[in-house]
GROMACS .gro file of C-alpha atoms in nm:
model
  373
    1MET     CA    1  15.090   6.710  14.535
    2SER     CA    2  14.971   6.691  14.177
    3ALA     CA    3  14.788   6.428  13.980
    4THR     CA    4  14.784   6.349  13.610
    5LEU     CA    5  14.421   6.406  13.518
    6ILE     CA    6  14.450   6.325  13.147
    7ARG     CA    7  14.601   5.989  13.050
    8THR     CA    8  14.715   5.893  12.702
    9ALA     CA    9  14.851   5.582  12.532
   10ASP     CA   10  15.199   5.689  12.646
   11THR     CA   11  15.109   5.727  13.014
   12GLN     CA   12  15.321   5.503  13.235
   13CYS     CA   13  15.165   5.251  13.472
   14SER     CA   14  15.123   5.394  13.823
   15TYR     CA   15  15.245   5.077  13.992
   16PRO     CA   16  15.593   5.118  14.150
   17ASP     CA   17  15.887   5.025  13.926
   18CYS     CA   18  15.663   4.937  13.630
   19SER     CA   19  15.766   5.098  13.301
   20LYS     CA   20  15.479   4.965  13.090
   21THR     CA   21  15.216   5.194  12.945
   22VAL     CA   22  14.858   5.190  13.071
   23TRP     CA   23  14.587   4.979  12.910
   24GLN     CA   24  14.310   5.131  12.702
   25ASP     CA   25  13.952   5.030  12.771
   26PRO     CA   26  13.717   4.943  12.483
   27ASP     CA   27  13.546   5.281  12.522
   28GLY     CA   28  13.874   5.461  12.454
   29SER     CA   29  13.954   5.570  12.811
   30TYR     CA   30  14.283   5.486  12.981
   31SER     CA   31  14.341   5.314  13.313
   32ALA     CA   32  14.604   5.422  13.565
   33TYR     CA   33  14.767   5.079  13.539
   34CYS     CA   34  14.900   4.845  13.272
   35SER     CA   35  14.708   4.539  13.389
   36ARG     CA   36  14.449   4.402  13.627
   37SER     CA   37  14.718   4.247  13.848
   38HIS     CA   38  14.888   4.583  13.903
   39LEU     CA   39  14.552   4.747  13.967
   40GLU     CA   40  14.467   4.486  14.232
   41LYS     CA   41  14.808   4.510  14.395
   42ALA     CA   42  14.777   4.889  14.411
   43GLN     CA   43  14.429   4.863  14.561
   44PHE     CA   44  14.560   4.625  14.825
   45THR     CA   45  14.835   4.872  14.914
   46ALA     CA   46  14.581   5.153  14.924
   47GLY     CA   47  14.441   5.011  15.247
   48GLU     CA   48  14.666   5.261  15.431
   49LEU     CA   49  14.472   5.550  15.581
   50CYS     CA   50  14.545   5.922  15.592
   51LYS     CA   51  14.781   6.013  15.877
   52ASN     CA   52  14.565   6.312  15.963
   53CYS     CA   53  14.198   6.214  15.940
   54GLN     CA   54  14.263   5.837  15.964
   55THR     CA   55  13.946   5.779  15.766
   56ARG     CA   56  14.021   5.815  15.395
   57PRO     CA   57  14.280   5.611  15.200
   58VAL     CA   58  14.611   5.785  15.138
   59TYR     CA   59  14.669   5.956  14.805
   60VAL     CA   60  14.871   5.744  14.560
   61GLU     CA   61  15.068   5.927  14.291
   62ASN     CA   62  15.267   5.737  14.029
   63GLY     CA   63  15.269   5.435  14.256
   64ARG     CA   64  15.398   5.624  14.563
   65SER     CA   65  15.174   5.639  14.869
   66HIS     CA   66  15.164   5.978  15.042
   67ASP     CA   67  15.096   6.018  15.413
   68PHE     CA   68  14.769   6.203  15.358
   69CYS     CA   69  14.448   6.171  15.158
   70GLY     CA   70  14.474   6.520  15.009
   71VAL     CA   71  14.610   6.874  15.032
   72ARG     CA   72  14.361   6.981  15.298
   73CYS     CA   73  14.463   6.708  15.542
   74ALA     CA   74  14.834   6.753  15.466
   75THR     CA   75  14.814   7.128  15.535
   76ALA     CA   76  14.603   7.083  15.849
   77TYR     CA   77  14.845   6.828  15.991
   78ARG     CA   78  15.149   7.050  15.933
   79ASN     CA   79  14.969   7.350  16.085
   80GLY     CA   80  14.872   7.151  16.390
   81THR     CA   81  14.499   7.185  16.318
   82GLN     CA   82  14.424   6.820  16.264
   83ILE     CA   83  14.094   6.726  16.105
   84ARG     CA   84  13.934   6.434  16.285
   85ARG     CA   85  13.643   6.241  16.143
   86ASP     CA   86  13.492   5.912  16.247
   87ALA     CA   87  13.707   5.622  16.362
   88PRO     CA   88  13.915   5.453  16.088
   89ALA     CA   89  13.716   5.234  15.854
   90GLN     CA   90  13.971   4.956  15.885
   91SER     CA   91  13.887   4.883  16.245
   92THR     CA   92  13.616   4.991  16.485
   93GLU     CA   93  13.757   4.776  16.764
   94SER     CA   94  13.988   4.912  17.034
   95GLN     CA   95  14.029   4.575  17.205
   96CYS     CA   96  14.197   4.264  17.068
   97LYS     CA   97  13.940   4.048  16.885
   98LEU     CA   98  14.062   3.730  17.052
   99VAL     CA   99  13.787   3.658  17.304
  100GLU     CA  100  14.004   3.588  17.608
  101CYS     CA  101  14.230   3.890  17.547
  102LYS     CA  102  14.151   4.233  17.692
  103ARG     CA  103  14.457   4.416  17.565
  104PRO     CA  104  14.430   4.706  17.317
  105VAL     CA  105  14.487   4.642  16.948
  106TYR     CA  106  14.822   4.703  16.783
  107VAL     CA  107  14.856   5.048  16.623
  108ASP     CA  108  15.118   5.101  16.352
  109ASP     CA  109  15.349   5.400  16.306
  110ASP     CA  110  15.087   5.586  16.100
  111GLY     CA  111  14.826   5.551  16.372
  112VAL     CA  112  14.624   5.283  16.193
  113PRO     CA  113  14.490   5.020  16.435
  114GLY     CA  114  14.479   4.650  16.361
  115GLU     CA  115  14.230   4.395  16.491
  116TYR     CA  116  14.459   4.210  16.733
  117CYS     CA  117  14.709   4.306  16.999
  118SER     CA  118  14.994   4.104  16.850
  119GLU     CA  119  15.104   3.874  16.570
  120SER     CA  120  15.075   3.571  16.798
  121HIS     CA  121  14.710   3.649  16.867
  122ARG     CA  122  14.640   3.697  16.495
  123LEU     CA  123  14.762   3.344  16.431
  124LYS     CA  124  14.589   3.206  16.739
  125ALA     CA  125  14.255   3.349  16.622
  126VAL     CA  126  14.276   3.135  16.307
  127ARG     CA  127  14.372   2.821  16.499
  128ALA     CA  128  14.082   2.879  16.739
  129GLY     CA  129  13.836   2.923  16.453
  130ALA     CA  130  13.767   3.282  16.558
  131ALA     CA  131  13.881   3.428  16.224
  132GLU     CA  132  13.877   3.318  15.861
  133ALA     CA  133  14.221   3.212  15.740
  134CYS     CA  134  14.400   3.359  15.440
  135LEU     CA  135  14.312   3.146  15.137
  136PHE     CA  136  14.674   3.130  15.025
  137CYS     CA  137  14.887   3.062  15.335
  138GLY     CA  138  14.607   2.935  15.559
  139LEU     CA  139  14.790   3.064  15.868
  140ALA     CA  140  14.702   3.427  15.936
  141PRO     CA  141  14.353   3.583  15.934
  142LYS     CA  142  14.225   3.767  15.631
  143ALA     CA  143  14.318   4.135  15.622
  144ARG     CA  144  14.049   4.396  15.666
  145ILE     CA  145  14.083   4.677  15.413
  146ASN     CA  146  13.848   4.974  15.395
  147ASP     CA  147  13.594   4.786  15.608
  148ARG     CA  148  13.599   4.477  15.385
  149TYR     CA  149  13.782   4.148  15.426
  150SER     CA  150  14.025   4.042  15.157
  151ASP     CA  151  14.078   3.677  15.065
  152PHE     CA  152  14.434   3.718  15.188
  153CYS     CA  153  14.624   3.814  15.502
  154SER     CA  154  14.879   4.038  15.336
  155ARG     CA  155  14.992   4.198  15.014
  156ARG     CA  156  15.256   3.928  14.978
  157CYS     CA  157  14.999   3.646  14.983
  158LYS     CA  158  14.780   3.840  14.741
  159GLU     CA  159  15.068   3.887  14.499
  160ASP     CA  160  15.178   3.524  14.533
  161ALA     CA  161  14.825   3.407  14.450
  162VAL     CA  162  14.801   3.635  14.146
  163ASP     CA  163  15.144   3.523  14.027
  164SER     CA  164  15.050   3.154  14.075
  165ALA     CA  165  14.727   3.175  13.876
  166PRO     CA  166  14.548   2.989  13.739
  167ILE     CA  167  14.491   2.811  14.069
  168ILE     CA  168  14.210   2.695  14.296
  169LEU     CA  169  14.210   2.777  14.668
  170GLN     CA  170  14.005   2.580  14.917
  171LEU     CA  171  13.727   2.741  15.119
  172GLN     CA  172  13.659   2.612  15.468
  173LYS     CA  173  13.301   2.521  15.558
  174SER     CA  174  13.296   2.801  15.816
  175HIS     CA  175  13.390   3.069  15.562
  176ASP     CA  176  13.119   3.316  15.466
  177ALA     CA  177  13.186   3.257  15.096
  178TYR     CA  178  13.143   2.879  15.138
  179ILE     CA  179  12.811   2.926  15.317
  180GLU     CA  180  12.690   3.174  15.055
  181VAL     CA  181  12.779   2.952  14.757
  182GLU     CA  182  12.637   2.639  14.921
  183GLU     CA  183  12.309   2.819  14.987
  184GLN     CA  184  12.291   2.938  14.627
  185PHE     CA  185  12.354   2.584  14.503
  186LYS     CA  186  12.075   2.443  14.720
  187ASP     CA  187  11.828   2.727  14.667
  188THR     CA  188  11.854   2.707  14.288
  189TRP     CA  189  11.815   2.328  14.267
  190LYS     CA  190  11.468   2.318  14.109
  191HIS     CA  191  11.441   1.964  13.977
  192SER     CA  192  11.234   1.712  14.172
  193THR     CA  193  11.540   1.507  14.270
  194ASN     CA  194  11.693   1.539  14.616
  195VAL     CA  195  11.935   1.828  14.660
  196PRO     CA  196  12.290   1.685  14.661
  197VAL     CA  197  12.530   1.721  14.953
  198VAL     CA  198  12.810   1.971  14.890
  199HIS     CA  199  13.151   1.814  14.950
  200GLN     CA  200  13.406   2.087  14.868
  201ILE     CA  201  13.406   2.445  14.742
  202TRP     CA  202  13.711   2.608  14.582
  203LYS     CA  203  13.774   2.971  14.487
  204ILE     CA  204  13.912   3.003  14.134
  205TYR     CA  205  14.181   3.254  14.045
  206GLY     CA  206  14.209   3.264  13.667
  207SER     CA  207  14.489   3.379  13.443
  208LYS     CA  208  14.588   3.744  13.431
  209ASN     CA  209  14.493   3.772  13.064
  210ALA     CA  210  14.145   3.627  13.115
  211ASN     CA  211  14.079   3.854  13.413
  212ASP     CA  212  14.207   4.163  13.234
  213THR     CA  213  13.980   4.112  12.933
  214PHE     CA  214  13.683   4.032  13.159
  215ASP     CA  215  13.731   4.350  13.364
  216ARG     CA  216  13.769   4.568  13.057
  217TYR     CA  217  13.455   4.427  12.900
  218ARG     CA  218  13.259   4.473  13.224
  219LEU     CA  219  13.371   4.834  13.251
  220SER     CA  220  13.278   4.906  12.890
  221LEU     CA  221  12.928   4.761  12.936
  222GLU     CA  222  12.879   4.946  13.263
  223ARG     CA  223  12.962   5.274  13.093
  224ARG     CA  224  12.748   5.202  12.788
  225THR     CA  225  12.440   5.059  12.960
  226GLY     CA  226  12.457   5.245  13.291
  227LYS     CA  227  12.406   4.913  13.471
  228LYS     CA  228  12.625   4.853  13.776
  229ASP     CA  229  12.913   4.618  13.691
  230GLY     CA  230  12.760   4.574  13.347
  231ASN     CA  231  12.478   4.369  13.503
  232THR     CA  232  12.710   4.089  13.618
  233GLN     CA  233  12.524   3.781  13.741
  234ARG     CA  234  12.629   3.450  13.895
  235ARG     CA  235  12.535   3.154  13.678
  236TRP     CA  236  12.600   2.777  13.681
  237HIS     CA  237  12.776   2.573  13.413
  238GLY     CA  238  12.812   2.195  13.395
  239THR     CA  239  13.084   2.036  13.184
  240ILE     CA  240  13.321   1.737  13.151
  241ARG     CA  241  13.575   1.660  13.424
  242ALA     CA  242  13.829   1.398  13.320
  243CYS     CA  243  14.021   1.407  13.650
  244THR     CA  244  13.964   1.432  14.025
  245LEU     CA  245  14.051   1.799  14.069
  246GLY     CA  246  13.916   1.931  14.399
  247ASP     CA  247  13.798   1.598  14.540
  248SER     CA  248  14.025   1.650  14.841
  249GLU     CA  249  14.249   1.926  14.972
  250LEU     CA  250  14.548   1.750  14.813
  251LEU     CA  251  14.396   1.738  14.464
  252ARG     CA  252  14.438   2.097  14.353
  253GLU     CA  253  14.663   2.072  14.045
  254LEU     CA  254  14.493   2.126  13.709
  255CYS     CA  255  14.525   1.828  13.477
  256THR     CA  256  14.657   1.855  13.122
  257SER     CA  257  14.405   1.632  12.947
  258GLU     CA  258  14.257   1.786  12.634
  259THR     CA  259  13.929   1.613  12.715
  260CYS     CA  260  13.898   1.775  13.059
  261SER     CA  261  13.682   2.077  12.982
  262LEU     CA  262  13.674   2.174  13.350
  263CYS     CA  263  14.050   2.221  13.386
  264ASN     CA  264  14.071   2.391  13.048
  265ILE     CA  265  13.803   2.642  13.151
  266ILE     CA  266  13.981   2.715  13.480
  267ARG     CA  267  14.312   2.749  13.296
  268SER     CA  268  14.203   2.981  13.014
  269SER     CA  269  13.835   3.058  13.082
  270PHE     CA  270  13.557   2.984  12.833
  271GLN     CA  271  13.621   2.956  12.460
  272LEU     CA  272  13.338   3.037  12.222
  273ALA     CA  273  13.516   2.842  11.949
  274ARG     CA  274  13.431   2.521  12.135
  275ALA     CA  275  13.060   2.600  12.162
  276GLY     CA  276  12.843   2.305  12.065
  277GLU     CA  277  13.130   2.055  12.045
  278ARG     CA  278  12.971   1.829  12.302
  279THR     CA  279  12.596   1.862  12.247
  280ASN     CA  280  12.597   1.972  11.882
  281PHE     CA  281  12.292   2.177  11.974
  282GLY     CA  282  12.230   2.525  12.104
  283ARG     CA  283  11.875   2.647  12.133
  284PHE     CA  284  11.996   3.004  12.096
  285GLY     CA  285  12.282   2.946  11.856
  286ALA     CA  286  12.659   2.940  11.899
  287GLY     CA  287  12.705   3.095  12.241
  288ILE     CA  288  12.834   3.015  12.589
  289TYR     CA  289  12.548   2.873  12.797
  290THR     CA  290  12.489   2.904  13.171
  291SER     CA  291  12.186   2.888  13.398
  292GLY     CA  292  12.062   3.033  13.723
  293THR     CA  293  11.937   2.683  13.805
  294SER     CA  294  12.202   2.455  13.954
  295SER     CA  295  12.004   2.139  13.878
  296LYS     CA  296  11.987   2.232  13.509
  297ALA     CA  297  12.366   2.271  13.499
  298ASN     CA  298  12.388   1.931  13.668
  299ASN     CA  299  12.232   1.775  13.357
  300TYR     CA  300  12.543   1.871  13.159
  301VAL     CA  301  12.798   1.739  13.409
  302ALA     CA  302  13.000   1.437  13.295
  303GLU     CA  303  13.257   1.271  13.521
  304THR     CA  304  13.499   1.063  13.312
  305GLY     CA  305  13.795   1.063  13.552
  306GLY     CA  306  13.671   0.805  13.800
  307SER     CA  307  13.557   1.045  14.071
  308SER     CA  308  13.270   0.955  14.302
  309TYR     CA  309  13.176   1.325  14.313
  310LYS     CA  310  13.023   1.556  14.057
  311SER     CA  311  13.152   1.904  13.981
  312VAL     CA  312  12.994   2.227  13.862
  313LEU     CA  313  13.122   2.580  13.804
  314LEU     CA  314  12.971   2.899  13.940
  315ASN     CA  315  13.061   3.185  13.709
  316GLU     CA  316  13.039   3.560  13.679
  317VAL     CA  317  12.852   3.644  13.359
  318ILE     CA  318  12.830   3.999  13.225
  319MET     CA  319  12.478   4.017  13.086
  320GLY     CA  320  12.465   4.387  12.996
  321GLU     CA  321  12.135   4.450  12.821
  322GLY     CA  322  11.973   4.108  12.789
  323ILE     CA  323  11.683   4.017  12.563
  324LYS     CA  324  11.431   3.766  12.700
  325LEU     CA  325  11.324   3.496  12.455
  326HIS     CA  326  11.081   3.206  12.497
  327THR     CA  327  11.141   3.048  12.157
  328GLY     CA  328  11.480   2.927  12.038
  329ASP     CA  329  11.678   3.050  11.739
  330GLU     CA  330  11.964   2.816  11.650
  331THR     CA  331  12.100   3.054  11.386
  332LEU     CA  332  12.218   3.315  11.638
  333THR     CA  333  12.591   3.391  11.647
  334GLU     CA  334  12.549   3.712  11.844
  335PRO     CA  335  12.272   3.883  12.041
  336PRO     CA  336  12.002   4.065  11.845
  337PRO     CA  337  12.091   4.430  11.765
  338GLY     CA  338  12.086   4.652  12.072
  339TYR     CA  339  12.148   4.366  12.316
  340ASP     CA  340  12.450   4.205  12.482
  341SER     CA  341  12.308   3.866  12.582
  342VAL     CA  342  12.012   3.634  12.548
  343ILE     CA  343  11.798   3.518  12.840
  344GLY     CA  344  11.604   3.201  12.771
  345GLU     CA  345  11.285   3.224  12.975
  346PRO     CA  346  11.096   2.913  13.096
  347GLY     CA  347  10.782   2.844  12.898
  348GLY     CA  348  10.767   2.779  12.529
  349ASP     CA  349  11.081   2.580  12.442
  350LEU     CA  350  11.234   2.586  12.792
  351ASN     CA  351  11.158   2.424  13.125
  352TYR     CA  352  11.437   2.610  13.305
  353ASP     CA  353  11.623   2.935  13.245
  354GLU     CA  354  11.931   2.982  13.027
  355SER     CA  355  12.174   3.273  12.995
  356ILE     CA  356  12.377   3.300  12.676
  357VAL     CA  357  12.668   3.530  12.591
  358TYR     CA  358  12.853   3.538  12.261
  359THR     CA  359  13.200   3.656  12.358
  360ASN     CA  360  13.471   3.496  12.574
  361ASP     CA  361  13.520   3.827  12.755
  362ALA     CA  362  13.172   3.814  12.914
  363ILE     CA  363  13.228   3.518  13.147
  364ARG     CA  364  13.479   3.379  13.395
  365PRO     CA  365  13.463   3.091  13.648
  366ILE     CA  366  13.488   3.194  14.013
  367PHE     CA  367  13.395   2.884  14.219
  368LEU     CA  368  13.430   2.508  14.175
  369ILE     CA  369  13.174   2.304  14.368
  370LEU     CA  370  13.209   1.931  14.435
  371TYR     CA  371  12.893   1.747  14.541
  372GLN     CA  372  12.745   1.400  14.572
  373GLU     CA  373  12.398   1.296  14.465
   0.00000   0.00000   0.00000
């Protein structure tokens, strides 16, 4: 078992059957994969655990999954001196998770246990509301990989979602993500008006190109600043919706109107070139503006498509090293030297916070929230 420790521009993508060369990050280093989609697919596959210790993920070499996590476990298994650690991270349950079932969980050929005794009980758990459903098929429960739940039940659903992007997938009110986003929306509503009632929340899966550039930029800032994930924060953004996207579970197709900023952002993420088109004013210059205050973002929402609901985007914003300013500077086209973003602090020119980035790569939408005032 050998691994390629030094990658170059000619290194081939590690994903099975892919002949493309790996991507190069802004800092000059090379990934093991050609794209974000192949990286995610490989990570999903890597949920398999070592046949010997049943704790660590199996070693993946050039896209091929081995049976063991490393040489030590492979040798120990063949010599009959198996190394046993704690129970597998994928499941700490020995009994089917369906409440009325007392049977043991299903264990696959590699000795990795599932969470249910059978496929029928996996599906029944979703119907009974005992498990969160896959966001793509809505039938089977979300898969648990390395002690974390995916948005999907299987690699196939994951790949289908990635291949179908850009798309929005509906969250159910019982989902942890729905509850978390709804709480953030309510907790950050700081204006004196009543907090609106949340109607729908959708998870956004953007285009491969937008996600690839976002991930590369985040990695480059993490390496340069030493801040985890490049200091990525969740921030609100209000814009124009010229359709009824997301109003109901049937309205999930992006519209093609050039005036619908919401659908255009979901389709191709934010575009700095369009900064200031609507307001013709930016307190901190020509940047992409968001806020940690949901009620501030609400002030910029415009519904021109006849919907009775309002919509707002919750985004991931890579702040890196941010400079805090209390007084505006409309001449800015980039952050001051040594900084990656501008943070408008309340006081002085501002009543509520603002976060401004000056590159498309620093922001992507992740949730669409529909609400009614």
